[in-house]
């Protein structure tokens, strides 16, 4: 009886008259941010990895929600106001950067090389195919296909399979 889509839609539609960007940001703040903070903080500290999370000062967040899209985005560029406010403190290359630089992990490359046999064996095992979560042929095709280095498809399926095995104790 649970529908994730309905739950997400409820949050997304909570402020129907707000600008689309503010509705998306509200959804992201209420649905995804708590999980990110919960996982990000624990996982990064567990391996002594320096991690950055969004600016979370409540007054700043409330203020940001009062701003119109045209102030938050200028010429289609995110964080326009912040870039302008800190332009005298940042080098021009940082202010002009168009892409977000994260910490990409080449999971697909790993899963299609040294770990290929083990991972494919898990996601195409008889019990995995019988669960009825994914179409068996789609799993077989995915395990044989070529994915971009940073594709996360197999990663998600593998985690779901391991969750079934370890937490639900289903073979």
Coordinates of C-alpha atoms in Angstrom, one line a residue:
X1 CA 0.0 0.0 0.0
X2 CA 3.0 2.3 0.1
X3 CA 3.7 4.5 -2.9
X4 CA 7.0 6.4 -2.9
X5 CA 5.7 8.5 -5.8
X6 CA 2.6 9.6 -3.8
X7 CA 4.8 10.5 -0.8
X8 CA 7.2 12.5 -3.0
X9 CA 4.3 14.2 -4.8
X10 CA 2.8 15.2 -1.5
X11 CA 6.0 17.1 -0.6
X12 CA 6.4 18.5 -4.1
X13 CA 2.8 19.8 -4.2
X14 CA 2.8 21.2 -0.7
X15 CA 3.3 24.8 -2.1
X16 CA 1.5 24.7 -5.5
X17 CA 1.8 28.5 -6.0
X18 CA 5.5 28.7 -5.4
X19 CA 7.9 29.0 -8.4
X20 CA 8.9 25.6 -9.8
X21 CA 12.5 26.0 -8.6
X22 CA 11.4 26.6 -5.0
X23 CA 9.1 23.6 -5.2
X24 CA 12.0 21.4 -6.3
X25 CA 14.3 22.9 -3.7
X26 CA 11.7 22.3 -1.0
X27 CA 11.3 18.7 -2.1
X28 CA 15.1 18.2 -2.2
X29 CA 15.5 19.8 1.3
X30 CA 12.7 17.8 2.9
X31 CA 13.1 14.4 1.1
X32 CA 16.7 14.0 0.1
X33 CA 18.7 16.2 2.4
X34 CA 18.1 14.3 5.7
X35 CA 19.2 11.0 4.2
X36 CA 22.2 12.7 2.6
X37 CA 23.3 14.2 5.9
X38 CA 22.7 11.0 7.8
X39 CA 24.7 8.9 5.5
X40 CA 27.3 11.5 4.4
X41 CA 28.3 12.4 7.9
X42 CA 28.7 8.9 9.2
X43 CA 30.3 7.3 6.1
X44 CA 32.8 10.1 5.6
X45 CA 33.8 10.2 9.2
X46 CA 34.1 6.4 9.4
X47 CA 36.9 6.5 6.8
X48 CA 38.4 9.9 7.7
X49 CA 37.2 11.4 4.4
X50 CA 36.8 15.2 4.3
X51 CA 33.3 15.9 3.0
X52 CA 31.3 19.0 2.3
X53 CA 27.5 19.3 2.8
X54 CA 25.2 22.1 1.8
X55 CA 25.2 25.4 3.8
X56 CA 22.5 24.7 6.4
X57 CA 22.1 27.9 8.4
X58 CA 18.3 28.0 9.0
X59 CA 18.2 31.8 8.5
X60 CA 20.1 31.6 5.2
X61 CA 17.9 28.7 4.0
X62 CA 14.7 30.6 4.9
X63 CA 16.0 33.7 3.1
X64 CA 16.9 31.6 0.0
X65 CA 13.3 30.3 -0.2
X66 CA 12.1 33.9 -0.4
X67 CA 14.2 34.7 -3.4
X68 CA 12.8 34.4 -6.9
X69 CA 14.3 32.1 -9.5
X70 CA 15.7 35.0 -11.5
X71 CA 17.8 36.0 -8.5
X72 CA 18.9 32.5 -7.7
X73 CA 19.7 31.7 -11.3
X74 CA 21.1 34.3 -13.7
X75 CA 21.4 33.3 -17.4
X76 CA 20.6 29.7 -16.4
X77 CA 23.5 29.5 -13.9
X78 CA 22.9 28.1 -10.5
X79 CA 24.0 29.9 -7.3
X80 CA 24.2 33.3 -9.1
X81 CA 23.6 35.4 -6.0
X82 CA 26.2 33.4 -4.1
X83 CA 28.7 33.6 -6.9
X84 CA 28.2 37.4 -7.0
X85 CA 28.4 37.8 -3.2
X86 CA 31.7 35.9 -3.0
X87 CA 33.3 37.0 -6.3
X88 CA 35.8 39.2 -4.6
X89 CA 37.0 36.3 -2.4
X90 CA 37.2 33.6 -5.1
X91 CA 39.5 33.3 -8.1
X92 CA 37.7 33.9 -11.4
X93 CA 38.0 30.2 -12.5
X94 CA 36.0 29.1 -9.5
X95 CA 33.2 31.7 -10.0
X96 CA 33.0 30.8 -13.7
X97 CA 33.0 27.0 -13.2
X98 CA 30.1 25.5 -15.0
X99 CA 30.3 22.0 -13.7
X100 CA 30.0 20.5 -10.2
X101 CA 33.1 18.6 -9.2
X102 CA 32.3 15.6 -7.1
X103 CA 34.0 12.4 -6.2
X104 CA 33.0 10.1 -9.0
X105 CA 33.7 6.4 -8.5
X106 CA 34.1 4.2 -11.6
X107 CA 31.9 1.4 -10.2
X108 CA 30.9 0.2 -13.7
X109 CA 34.5 -0.2 -14.7
X110 CA 35.2 -2.2 -11.5
X111 CA 32.1 -4.3 -12.1
X112 CA 33.1 -5.0 -15.7
X113 CA 36.7 -6.0 -14.9
X114 CA 38.0 -7.5 -11.7
X115 CA 34.7 -7.9 -9.9
X116 CA 32.7 -8.8 -13.0
X117 CA 32.2 -12.5 -12.3
X118 CA 31.3 -12.1 -8.6
X119 CA 28.8 -9.2 -9.3
X120 CA 27.2 -10.8 -12.3
X121 CA 26.9 -14.0 -10.3
X122 CA 25.0 -12.2 -7.6
X123 CA 22.6 -10.1 -9.7
X124 CA 21.8 -13.0 -12.1
X125 CA 21.6 -15.7 -9.4
X126 CA 18.4 -17.8 -9.5
X127 CA 17.1 -16.4 -6.3
X128 CA 17.8 -12.8 -7.4
X129 CA 15.9 -13.4 -10.7
X130 CA 12.9 -15.0 -8.8
X131 CA 12.3 -12.0 -6.6
X132 CA 10.3 -10.4 -9.3
X133 CA 11.8 -7.0 -8.7
X134 CA 13.6 -6.7 -12.1
X135 CA 12.9 -8.4 -15.4
X136 CA 15.3 -11.4 -15.5
X137 CA 16.3 -10.6 -19.1
X138 CA 17.0 -7.0 -18.2
X139 CA 19.4 -8.1 -15.5
X140 CA 21.2 -10.5 -17.8
X141 CA 21.5 -7.8 -20.5
X142 CA 22.8 -5.3 -17.9
X143 CA 25.4 -7.8 -16.7
X144 CA 26.6 -8.3 -20.3
X145 CA 26.3 -4.7 -21.5
X146 CA 28.8 -1.9 -21.7
X147 CA 28.1 0.9 -19.4
X148 CA 29.8 4.2 -18.9
X149 CA 32.5 4.1 -16.1
X150 CA 30.3 6.1 -13.7
X151 CA 26.9 4.4 -14.4
X152 CA 25.3 3.5 -11.1
X153 CA 22.7 0.9 -12.4
X154 CA 24.6 -2.2 -11.3
X155 CA 25.6 -0.5 -8.0
X156 CA 21.9 0.0 -7.0
X157 CA 20.9 -3.5 -8.1
X158 CA 23.8 -5.1 -6.3
X159 CA 23.0 -3.1 -3.1
X160 CA 19.3 -4.3 -3.2
X161 CA 20.5 -7.9 -3.7
X162 CA 22.9 -7.7 -0.8
X163 CA 20.1 -6.0 1.3
X164 CA 17.8 -9.0 0.6
X165 CA 20.5 -11.5 1.5
X166 CA 21.9 -9.8 4.6
X167 CA 19.0 -8.0 6.2
X168 CA 16.0 -10.0 5.0
X169 CA 18.0 -13.2 5.2
X170 CA 16.5 -14.3 1.9
X171 CA 18.8 -16.4 -0.2

